[in-house]
Short mmCIF file of C-alpha atoms in Angstrom, two decimals:
data_model
loop_
_atom_site.label_atom_id
_atom_site.label_comp_id
_atom_site.label_asym_id
_atom_site.label_seq_id
_atom_site.Cartn_x
_atom_site.Cartn_y
_atom_site.Cartn_z
CA MET N 278 6.65 -14.82 28.42
CA ASN N 279 4.63 -11.74 27.52
CA ASN N 280 4.83 -8.79 29.86
CA PRO N 281 1.66 -8.63 31.98
CA PRO N 282 -0.24 -5.36 32.34
CA ALA N 283 1.04 -2.96 34.99
CA ASP N 284 -2.08 -3.56 37.10
CA PHE N 285 -0.88 -7.12 37.57
CA HIS N 286 2.24 -5.92 39.36
CA ARG N 287 0.31 -3.40 41.42
CA GLY N 288 -2.13 -6.13 42.44
CA VAL N 289 0.71 -8.39 43.58
CA ILE N 290 2.28 -5.57 45.64
CA VAL N 291 -0.99 -4.72 47.35
CA LEU N 292 -1.72 -8.38 47.99
CA ILE N 293 1.68 -8.92 49.64
CA TYR N 294 1.33 -5.77 51.72
CA THR N 295 -2.17 -6.56 52.99
CA THR N 296 -1.18 -10.14 53.77
CA TYR N 297 1.83 -8.93 55.77
CA ALA N 298 -0.18 -6.26 57.61
CA THR N 299 -2.96 -8.67 58.58
CA LYS N 300 -0.55 -11.34 59.76
CA SER N 301 1.28 -8.70 61.81
CA SER N 302 -2.01 -7.69 63.45
CA ILE N 303 -2.72 -11.29 64.44
CA SER N 304 0.79 -11.70 65.84
CA LEU N 305 0.47 -8.45 67.81
CA CYS N 306 -2.80 -9.60 69.32
CA ARG N 307 -1.14 -12.75 70.59
CA LYS N 308 1.80 -10.84 72.09
CA LYS N 309 -0.36 -8.21 73.81
CA LYS N 310 -2.69 -10.88 75.19
CA PHE N 311 -6.20 -9.52 75.25
CA SER N 312 -7.92 -9.47 78.64
CA THR N 313 -9.83 -12.61 77.95
CA PHE N 314 -9.14 -15.70 75.99
CA VAL N 315 -12.51 -15.33 74.27
CA GLY N 316 -11.76 -11.78 73.16
CA THR N 317 -8.43 -12.81 71.72
CA HIS N 318 -9.93 -15.83 70.00
CA LEU N 319 -12.78 -13.81 68.46
CA PHE N 320 -10.44 -11.08 67.25
CA ILE N 321 -8.01 -13.52 65.68
CA SER N 322 -10.87 -15.38 64.05
CA PHE N 323 -12.22 -12.11 62.69
CA MET N 324 -8.83 -11.06 61.32
CA LYS N 325 -8.35 -14.42 59.61
CA LYS N 326 -11.69 -13.98 57.86
CA VAL N 327 -10.64 -10.49 56.79
CA LEU N 328 -7.39 -11.90 55.44
CA PHE N 329 -9.29 -14.61 53.56
CA VAL N 330 -11.61 -12.07 51.94
CA ILE N 331 -8.65 -9.87 50.98
CA LEU N 332 -6.82 -12.82 49.47
CA ILE N 333 -9.85 -13.83 47.41
CA PHE N 334 -10.44 -10.24 46.27
CA PHE N 335 -6.91 -9.53 45.18
CA ALA N 336 -6.34 -12.98 43.72
CA GLY N 337 -9.31 -12.28 41.45
CA PHE N 338 -7.98 -8.82 40.72
CA VAL N 339 -4.56 -10.13 39.74
CA ALA N 340 -5.93 -13.02 37.66
CA LYS N 341 -8.22 -10.68 35.72
CA ALA N 342 -5.74 -7.86 35.18
CA GLN N 343 -6.92 -5.91 32.17
CA VAL N 344 -5.40 -3.77 29.47
CA THR N 345 -6.34 -0.18 30.31
CA ASP N 346 -5.17 1.66 27.19
CA TYR N 347 -6.95 0.08 24.25
CA GLN N 348 -5.76 2.77 21.86
CA ASN N 349 -2.19 1.52 22.35
CA TRP N 350 -2.68 -2.03 23.57
CA MET N 351 -0.02 -3.49 21.28
CA ALA N 352 2.63 -1.53 23.20
CA GLN N 353 2.53 -4.34 25.79
CA LEU N 354 3.42 -7.01 23.23
CA ASP N 355 6.99 -8.26 22.91
CA ASP N 356 8.76 -6.91 19.81
CA ASP N 357 10.07 -10.42 19.08
CA ALA N 358 6.69 -12.17 19.24
CA PHE N 359 5.54 -13.60 15.92
CA VAL N 360 2.40 -11.91 14.56
CA CYS N 361 0.95 -15.34 13.81
CA GLN N 362 0.97 -15.99 17.58
CA LEU N 363 -1.34 -13.07 18.37
CA SER N 364 -5.06 -12.76 19.02
CA VAL N 365 -6.37 -9.77 17.04
CA PRO N 366 -9.94 -8.40 17.05
CA GLY N 367 -11.34 -7.50 13.66
CA ALA N 368 -14.34 -6.17 11.77
CA HIS N 369 -15.99 -8.29 9.08
CA ASP N 370 -17.07 -5.99 6.21
CA ALA N 371 -15.53 -3.19 8.23
CA CYS N 372 -17.14 -0.34 6.27
CA ALA N 373 -20.69 -1.71 6.36
CA SER N 374 -21.94 0.80 8.94
CA SER N 375 -23.17 3.45 6.50
CA PHE N 376 -24.07 3.40 2.83
CA SER N 377 -24.14 5.76 -0.12
CA GLY N 378 -27.16 7.19 -1.91
CA TRP N 379 -29.98 4.84 -2.78
CA ASP N 380 -28.00 1.89 -1.44
CA ALA N 381 -28.73 3.17 2.05
CA LEU N 382 -32.35 2.10 1.49
CA GLY N 383 -31.34 -1.47 0.71
CA ALA N 384 -28.94 -1.48 3.64
CA ALA N 385 -31.84 -0.76 5.97
CA PHE N 386 -32.94 -4.34 5.26
CA SER N 387 -29.70 -6.19 4.61
CA GLY N 388 -25.96 -5.55 4.63
CA THR N 389 -25.51 -3.33 7.70
CA VAL N 390 -23.24 -5.49 9.83
CA GLN N 391 -21.29 -2.74 11.62
CA THR N 392 -22.38 0.27 13.67
CA LYS N 393 -19.05 1.95 14.42
CA THR N 394 -16.85 4.10 12.22
CA ILE N 395 -13.31 3.03 11.38
CA GLU N 396 -12.05 5.69 13.79
CA ALA N 397 -14.24 4.40 16.64
CA MET N 398 -13.09 0.84 16.00
CA LEU N 399 -9.43 1.86 16.07
CA THR N 400 -9.72 3.70 19.37
CA SER N 401 -11.55 0.69 20.87
CA GLY N 402 -8.68 -1.63 19.94
CA VAL N 403 -9.81 -3.17 16.64
CA ARG N 404 -6.74 -3.80 14.45
CA LEU N 405 -8.09 -6.10 11.73
CA PHE N 406 -10.24 -4.86 8.83
CA ASP N 407 -12.09 -6.73 6.09
CA LEU N 408 -12.22 -4.36 3.07
CA ARG N 409 -14.02 -5.20 -0.17
CA PRO N 410 -13.28 -2.63 -2.89
CA ALA N 411 -14.58 -2.56 -6.45
CA VAL N 412 -14.14 -0.25 -9.41
CA ASN N 413 -16.39 2.80 -9.22
CA GLY N 414 -15.55 4.99 -12.22
CA SER N 415 -12.03 6.34 -11.70
CA LYS N 416 -11.73 5.19 -8.08
CA LEU N 417 -12.10 2.19 -5.83
CA SER N 418 -15.04 2.27 -3.44
CA VAL N 419 -15.76 -0.19 -0.64
CA TYR N 420 -18.86 -2.37 -1.04
CA HIS N 421 -20.78 -5.02 0.80
CA GLY N 422 -22.05 -7.18 -2.02
CA THR N 423 -23.64 -4.77 -4.49
CA LEU N 424 -24.28 -2.12 -1.83
CA GLN N 425 -21.89 0.82 -1.93
CA THR N 426 -20.76 1.94 1.51
CA SER N 427 -19.98 5.55 2.38
CA TYR N 428 -16.27 4.76 2.20
CA ASP N 429 -13.78 4.87 -0.65
CA PHE N 430 -10.75 2.60 -0.46
CA ASN N 431 -7.99 5.22 -0.41
CA PRO N 432 -9.42 7.31 2.45
CA VAL N 433 -9.84 4.17 4.58
CA MET N 434 -6.22 3.22 3.98
CA GLU N 435 -5.20 6.79 4.79
CA GLU N 436 -7.11 6.61 8.07
CA LEU N 437 -5.33 3.38 9.04
CA ARG N 438 -1.96 4.84 8.00
CA ASP N 439 -2.53 7.98 10.03
CA TYR N 440 -3.55 6.00 13.09
CA VAL N 441 -0.46 3.78 13.16
CA SER N 442 1.70 6.83 12.48
CA GLN N 443 0.22 8.60 15.49
CA HIS N 444 0.31 5.40 17.58
CA PRO N 445 3.64 3.84 16.53
CA SER N 446 3.31 0.87 18.88
CA GLU N 447 0.31 -0.32 16.83
CA PHE N 448 -0.15 -1.99 13.46
CA CYS N 449 -3.20 -2.93 11.42
CA VAL N 450 -4.05 -5.92 9.26
CA VAL N 451 -6.23 -5.56 6.16
CA VAL N 452 -7.75 -8.61 4.48
CA MET N 453 -8.98 -7.54 1.04
CA ARG N 454 -11.47 -9.20 -1.30
CA HIS N 455 -12.35 -7.81 -4.72
CA GLU N 456 -16.13 -7.30 -4.63
CA THR N 457 -16.74 -8.64 -8.11
CA ASP N 458 -20.52 -8.77 -7.58
CA GLU N 459 -20.51 -5.00 -8.03
CA ASP N 460 -18.06 -4.33 -10.88
CA GLY N 461 -18.37 -7.58 -12.82
CA ASN N 462 -14.71 -8.41 -12.24
CA ASN N 463 -13.60 -5.19 -13.91
CA ALA N 464 -10.31 -5.68 -15.77
CA ASN N 465 -8.94 -2.38 -14.44
CA PHE N 466 -9.18 -3.47 -10.81
CA GLY N 467 -5.70 -4.98 -10.59
CA SER N 468 -3.87 -1.93 -11.91
CA MET N 469 -6.01 0.49 -9.92
CA LEU N 470 -5.35 -1.40 -6.69
CA GLN N 471 -1.61 -1.49 -7.37
CA THR N 472 -1.61 2.27 -8.01
CA SER N 473 -3.45 2.81 -4.75
CA LEU N 474 -1.16 0.56 -2.69
CA THR N 475 1.94 2.22 -4.17
CA GLN N 476 0.88 5.44 -2.43
CA PHE N 477 1.11 3.66 0.91
CA GLY N 478 4.32 1.78 0.17
CA ASP N 479 6.29 3.21 3.10
CA HIS N 480 3.56 2.11 5.50
CA LEU N 481 3.03 -1.41 4.15
CA VAL N 482 4.98 -4.29 5.66
CA ASN N 483 5.89 -7.32 3.55
CA PHE N 484 4.30 -10.55 4.68
CA ARG N 485 6.59 -13.24 6.05
CA PRO N 486 5.42 -16.37 7.85
CA ASN N 487 7.69 -15.36 10.75
CA LEU N 488 6.85 -11.65 10.73
CA THR N 489 7.39 -10.14 14.18
CA VAL N 490 5.46 -7.53 16.10
CA GLY N 491 8.47 -5.20 16.12
CA GLU N 492 8.71 -5.35 12.34
CA ALA N 493 4.99 -4.63 11.93
CA ARG N 494 4.69 -1.69 14.34
CA GLY N 495 3.65 1.53 12.64
CA LYS N 496 2.69 -0.39 9.49
CA ILE N 497 -0.24 -1.99 7.69
CA LEU N 498 -0.10 -5.68 6.77
CA PHE N 499 -2.14 -5.97 3.57
CA LEU N 500 -3.35 -9.50 2.76
CA SER N 501 -5.27 -10.05 -0.47
CA ARG N 502 -7.66 -12.88 -1.20
CA ASP N 503 -7.62 -11.99 -4.90
CA GLU N 504 -5.00 -11.45 -7.55
CA TYR N 505 -3.95 -7.98 -8.69
CA ASN N 506 -1.10 -6.49 -10.71
CA ALA N 507 2.40 -7.28 -9.45
CA PRO N 508 4.25 -6.76 -7.24
CA ILE N 509 2.65 -8.20 -4.12
CA ARG N 510 2.18 -5.56 -1.44
CA GLY N 511 2.02 -7.53 1.78
CA GLY N 512 0.73 -11.06 1.27
CA ARG N 513 -1.48 -13.20 -0.94
CA ILE N 514 -3.98 -15.70 0.50
CA LEU N 515 -4.78 -18.85 -1.48
CA ASN N 516 -7.64 -21.37 -1.19
CA TRP N 517 -9.97 -19.32 0.99
CA PRO N 518 -12.91 -21.63 1.80
CA GLY N 519 -16.48 -20.96 0.74
CA ASN N 520 -18.92 -21.17 3.65
CA SER N 521 -16.79 -23.73 5.48
CA SER N 522 -13.59 -24.28 7.43
CA THR N 523 -10.26 -25.41 6.04
CA ASN N 524 -6.71 -26.08 7.14
CA ASP N 525 -5.61 -26.09 3.49
CA ALA N 526 -5.45 -22.36 2.82
CA SER N 527 -2.04 -20.71 2.63
CA CYS N 528 -0.38 -17.32 2.46
CA TYR N 529 2.84 -16.06 0.93
CA GLY N 530 4.65 -12.78 0.48
CA LEU N 531 7.21 -11.34 -1.89
CA GLU N 532 9.89 -14.04 -2.36
CA THR N 533 8.72 -16.16 0.58
CA TYR N 534 7.49 -19.68 0.95
CA LYS N 535 3.81 -20.37 1.42
CA CYS N 536 2.84 -20.99 5.02
CA PRO N 537 -0.27 -22.74 6.33
CA MET N 538 -3.37 -20.68 6.99
CA TRP N 539 -6.37 -22.11 8.82
CA VAL N 540 -9.64 -20.34 8.00
CA GLN N 541 -13.09 -20.73 9.56
CA ASP N 542 -15.60 -18.81 7.41
CA PHE N 543 -18.79 -20.79 7.95
CA PHE N 544 -21.22 -17.91 7.50
CA GLU N 545 -24.57 -19.37 6.37
CA TYR N 546 -26.23 -22.03 8.51
CA SER N 547 -29.55 -23.53 9.51
CA ASP N 548 -28.62 -24.14 13.16
CA VAL N 549 -26.62 -21.63 15.19
CA ASN N 550 -25.05 -24.50 17.14
CA ASP N 551 -23.26 -25.55 13.94
CA LYS N 552 -21.69 -22.09 13.76
CA LYS N 553 -20.71 -22.21 17.43
CA ASN N 554 -19.12 -25.62 16.90
CA ALA N 555 -17.11 -24.27 13.98
CA ILE N 556 -15.84 -21.36 16.10
CA GLU N 557 -14.89 -23.60 19.00
CA THR N 558 -13.27 -26.25 16.78
CA MET N 559 -10.97 -23.68 15.20
CA LEU N 560 -10.23 -22.08 18.57
CA ASN N 561 -9.37 -25.47 20.04
CA GLN N 562 -6.94 -26.06 17.16
CA SER N 563 -5.37 -22.61 17.23
CA ARG N 564 -4.76 -22.60 20.99
CA GLN N 565 -2.41 -25.53 20.53
CA LEU N 566 -0.13 -23.34 18.41
CA ALA N 567 1.00 -21.38 21.49
CA GLY N 568 4.78 -21.37 21.62
CA LYS N 569 5.09 -23.38 18.37
CA TYR N 570 7.37 -22.46 15.48
CA ASN N 571 5.39 -23.79 12.53
CA TYR N 572 4.27 -20.27 11.54
CA THR N 573 0.64 -21.17 10.99
CA TRP N 574 -1.71 -18.22 10.57
CA VAL N 575 -5.32 -18.51 11.73
CA ILE N 576 -8.55 -16.70 10.81
CA ASN N 577 -11.65 -17.42 12.89
CA GLU N 578 -14.93 -15.64 12.12
CA THR N 579 -17.89 -15.19 14.44
CA SER N 580 -19.85 -13.40 11.70
CA GLY N 581 -22.68 -15.15 9.87
CA TYR N 582 -26.42 -15.62 9.73
CA LYS N 583 -29.20 -18.19 9.74
CA GLY N 584 -31.01 -18.61 6.46
CA THR N 585 -30.63 -15.31 4.63
CA GLY N 586 -28.32 -12.39 5.39
CA THR N 587 -30.85 -9.86 6.59
CA ASN N 588 -29.83 -7.33 9.21
CA SER N 589 -31.98 -9.08 11.81
CA ALA N 590 -30.37 -12.45 11.01
CA CYS N 591 -26.85 -10.99 11.35
CA GLN N 592 -27.83 -9.30 14.60
CA ALA N 593 -29.20 -12.54 16.00
CA ASN N 594 -25.97 -14.30 15.05
CA ALA N 595 -23.85 -11.64 16.77
CA LYS N 596 -25.91 -11.89 19.95
CA ASN N 597 -25.21 -15.61 19.99
CA CYS N 598 -21.74 -16.03 18.52
CA ASN N 599 -19.91 -12.91 19.69
CA LYS N 600 -21.02 -13.69 23.21
CA TYR N 601 -20.16 -17.36 22.79
CA MET N 602 -16.58 -16.71 21.74
CA GLN N 603 -16.14 -14.12 24.48
CA GLU N 604 -17.22 -16.71 27.03
CA LEU N 605 -14.90 -19.36 25.56
CA LEU N 606 -11.90 -17.06 25.83
CA ALA N 607 -12.86 -15.90 29.32
CA SER N 608 -13.16 -19.51 30.53
CA GLY N 609 -9.38 -19.96 30.58
CA ASN N 610 -9.69 -23.26 28.71
CA TYR N 611 -8.44 -21.94 25.38
CA ASN N 612 -5.25 -20.10 26.31
CA GLY N 613 -3.37 -19.87 23.05
CA PRO N 614 -3.57 -17.83 19.86
CA ALA N 615 -7.11 -17.04 18.72
CA GLY N 616 -5.63 -15.67 15.49
CA LEU N 617 -7.29 -13.00 13.38
CA VAL N 618 -10.90 -12.85 14.58
CA PHE N 619 -13.53 -11.22 12.38
CA MET N 620 -16.84 -10.22 13.92
CA ASP N 621 -19.96 -8.25 13.04
CA TYR N 622 -20.71 -5.16 15.17
CA ALA N 623 -17.07 -4.87 16.26
CA ALA N 624 -16.59 -2.59 19.28
CA ASP N 625 -20.35 -2.13 19.61
CA GLY N 626 -21.26 -1.65 23.27
CA ASP N 627 -22.98 -4.50 25.04
CA ASN N 628 -26.17 -2.52 25.63
CA SER N 629 -27.11 -3.44 22.06
CA GLY N 630 -26.76 -7.12 22.92
CA TYR N 631 -24.21 -7.70 20.12
CA TYR N 632 -21.24 -8.12 22.51
CA GLY N 633 -18.91 -6.50 19.99
CA LEU N 634 -17.09 -4.40 22.57
CA SER N 635 -16.74 -7.13 25.18
CA LEU N 636 -15.45 -9.58 22.56
CA THR N 637 -13.00 -6.97 21.24
CA LYS N 638 -11.59 -6.40 24.72
CA GLU N 639 -11.57 -10.12 25.56
CA ILE N 640 -9.50 -10.91 22.46
CA ILE N 641 -7.03 -8.15 23.31
CA ASN N 642 -6.58 -9.29 26.91
CA HIS N 643 -6.33 -12.89 25.75
CA ASN N 644 -2.84 -12.12 24.36
CA PHE N 645 -1.47 -11.94 27.90
CA ARG N 646 -2.71 -15.36 29.03
CA TYR N 647 -0.32 -17.58 27.10
CA THR N 648 3.32 -17.78 26.10
CA MET N 649 4.03 -16.81 22.51
CA ALA N 650 6.78 -18.16 20.30
CA LYS N 651 9.32 -15.40 19.76
CA GLN N 652 12.17 -14.68 17.43
CA GLY N 653 15.43 -15.80 18.99
CA ASP N 654 13.90 -18.22 21.50
CA ALA N 655 15.95 -21.33 22.07
CA ILE N 656 14.67 -24.40 20.21
CA TYR N 657 15.85 -27.92 21.00
CA ASP N 658 15.21 -30.93 18.84
CA ALA N 659 14.69 -34.41 20.27
CA SER N 660 18.41 -35.19 19.94
CA GLY N 661 19.44 -32.25 22.11
CA ASN N 662 20.59 -30.05 19.24
CA LEU N 663 20.03 -26.39 20.05
CA PHE N 664 18.58 -24.13 17.41
CA VAL N 665 17.11 -20.63 17.41
CA ALA N 666 14.01 -19.35 15.68
CA SER N 667 14.66 -17.62 12.38
CA LYS N 668 15.53 -13.96 12.71
CA GLY N 669 14.84 -11.49 9.94
CA ARG N 670 14.86 -14.13 7.21
CA ASP N 671 12.49 -14.67 4.30
CA MET N 672 12.79 -18.44 4.42
CA MET N 673 10.01 -19.94 6.44
CA TRP N 674 11.89 -22.63 8.32
CA GLU N 675 15.39 -21.17 8.30
CA ALA N 676 17.15 -21.45 11.63
CA LYS N 677 20.77 -21.41 12.75
CA PHE N 678 22.47 -24.42 14.29
CA LEU N 679 24.28 -23.28 17.43
CA ARG N 680 25.85 -26.25 19.15
CA LYS N 681 25.39 -29.85 20.16
CA GLU N 682 25.02 -30.16 23.91
CA GLY N 683 26.31 -33.04 25.98
CA PRO N 684 24.27 -34.39 28.89
CA SER N 685 26.57 -32.66 31.39
CA GLN N 686 26.00 -29.25 29.83
CA PRO N 687 22.24 -28.72 29.69
CA GLY N 688 21.63 -25.28 28.30
CA GLY N 689 25.31 -24.91 27.39
CA GLU N 690 26.22 -23.00 30.57
CA ASP N 691 29.59 -24.76 30.83
CA SER N 692 32.12 -22.54 29.04
CA ASN N 693 34.18 -25.64 28.27
CA ALA N 694 31.34 -27.37 26.48
CA ALA N 695 32.38 -28.55 23.04
CA SER N 696 31.01 -26.60 20.10
CA ARG N 697 30.83 -28.50 16.84
CA LEU N 698 29.66 -26.15 14.12
CA ASP N 699 31.76 -27.32 11.18
CA GLY N 700 29.80 -29.38 8.72
CA VAL N 701 26.63 -29.41 10.83
CA THR N 702 23.52 -28.00 9.15
CA GLY N 703 20.70 -29.25 11.35
CA PRO N 704 18.15 -32.04 10.88
CA THR N 705 17.39 -33.35 7.41
CA GLY N 706 15.06 -31.09 5.48
CA TRP N 707 15.22 -28.25 8.00
CA GLN N 708 15.33 -25.62 5.25
CA THR N 709 12.23 -26.83 3.37
CA GLU N 710 8.76 -25.39 3.62
CA ASP N 711 7.14 -28.63 4.79
CA PHE N 712 9.63 -29.38 7.57
CA ASP N 713 7.85 -30.77 10.65
CA ASP N 714 9.03 -29.03 13.81
CA SER N 715 6.40 -30.57 16.08
CA GLY N 716 9.10 -32.41 18.02
CA TRP N 717 11.06 -29.27 18.85
CA GLN N 718 11.03 -28.02 22.40
CA THR N 719 11.46 -24.51 23.71
CA LYS N 720 13.11 -23.37 26.93
#
C-alpha cells in the first residue's frame, strides 16, 4: 500500500481527538445533571449535532488528503513500486509555448498548445514531456510540426537533468518523436541524437518493463518513437497508433523483452464526445492494472482538436477534455493507474478554463488512491505456489519460486513447513514474454 500524505495522518488524529472530546462532554453533562431535563436534552442534542458536523468535515478532509509539495511529490512513492503502475502528468508538445523568429507569427494561429515554460511545469509537478526534435544545421531544435519552438533539444534535456539532480526523489519521462515534417527525415538525425544522449548517459535510466521508482529516481527515462543510431538509451516504442487507440503497441529496452504498451492518441475528431469516450475507455482499462504484474505501460492523451488544429480548436478541446479527465479521476470510480497522461496547457491555472493545473494535481494525487504492484510483493498462483515479483532483472516475467505451501501453512508462517525447491521452476512458460499471470494473486 502506498504511503498516504502526512495530512491524512494529521486528519485522523484530529478526528479521533474531537470525537473523544465531544463524547466526553456529553458524558459529563449526564453525570452533572443539568437543572432541568429539557436543558440537558437540548444540550446533548446540540453536542450530537456538533459531533456529526465535525465527523463529516474531517471525514471529507481525510478522504481528500492532498499532496502539498508538488515539486517533490514523487518522494511519497514507494521505491519498490513499478513505474508502469504510476499516474504521471505530462505535456503534449511540451515546448510549444513559445516559438522562434518568423514561426512565432504562424504559432499565433496554430501550434501553441502550451503556455508554461519547462521550469514552470516541473515545479507544478509535471514529469512527462513530449519532445519533437529535428535537425537544424549543426544542432537539434524542438519543433511542433514545421514550426520551430524557442527551445533546442540539448538545453531542454539539461534542464530536466538539473531538476532531478536538485530534487533526487523525482524522475522525468521523455517521449521523443523525430519531427520529420521539418527536416525531411534528415539522415544525420540518428547520429546527432545519439551524440546528444551520450552527454546525459549518467542521468538516463535503461528501460525495463519492471523498472521501479527507486531505480528511476534522479534520472530521465528516455522513450523514443523513432529509430536512431545504436545503442538504445532508455527504451524504444513500436507500433504507435495514428489518430486512434491501440493495445498492440510495445516497448523494449537494451537487452529486454518487449512489453505491452496501450496508447490512446485519438487527436483529430468531429465530435468531442468521441474523444471523451476514448479517454474514458483507456482509463477504464488501465485502472484494472492496479496491483497486477503483467508490466503493461499505458499512455492516455487528453490533447486533440475538432476539425483542424488551430489554437482555438486545441483550447476548446482542453476546456472539455482536461476537465473531463479530472472529473473522472476525482469521482473515485477509476482508482488504478492512469499511466502516462499527455495534455495540452499542462499546469495552466484554471482561470484560463483549460484545467491544466487541476488535472496535473489530480493525476498526482491519484497515485495515492490505489494499491500498486511492487517489487518483492508476494505472488501466489492458483495452485498455492508462492512466487515473488522480479527484482532487478532484465527478463520481463522472471520470478523466483520460493516454496509450495500446504493448506495448514497459509503464508508459510509455520517454521516446520516443508520447502521443496529442488527441481521446481514454476508454472510452464513462466520465463517467456507472453506468460499470462492474470490468475496470480497478491497478498
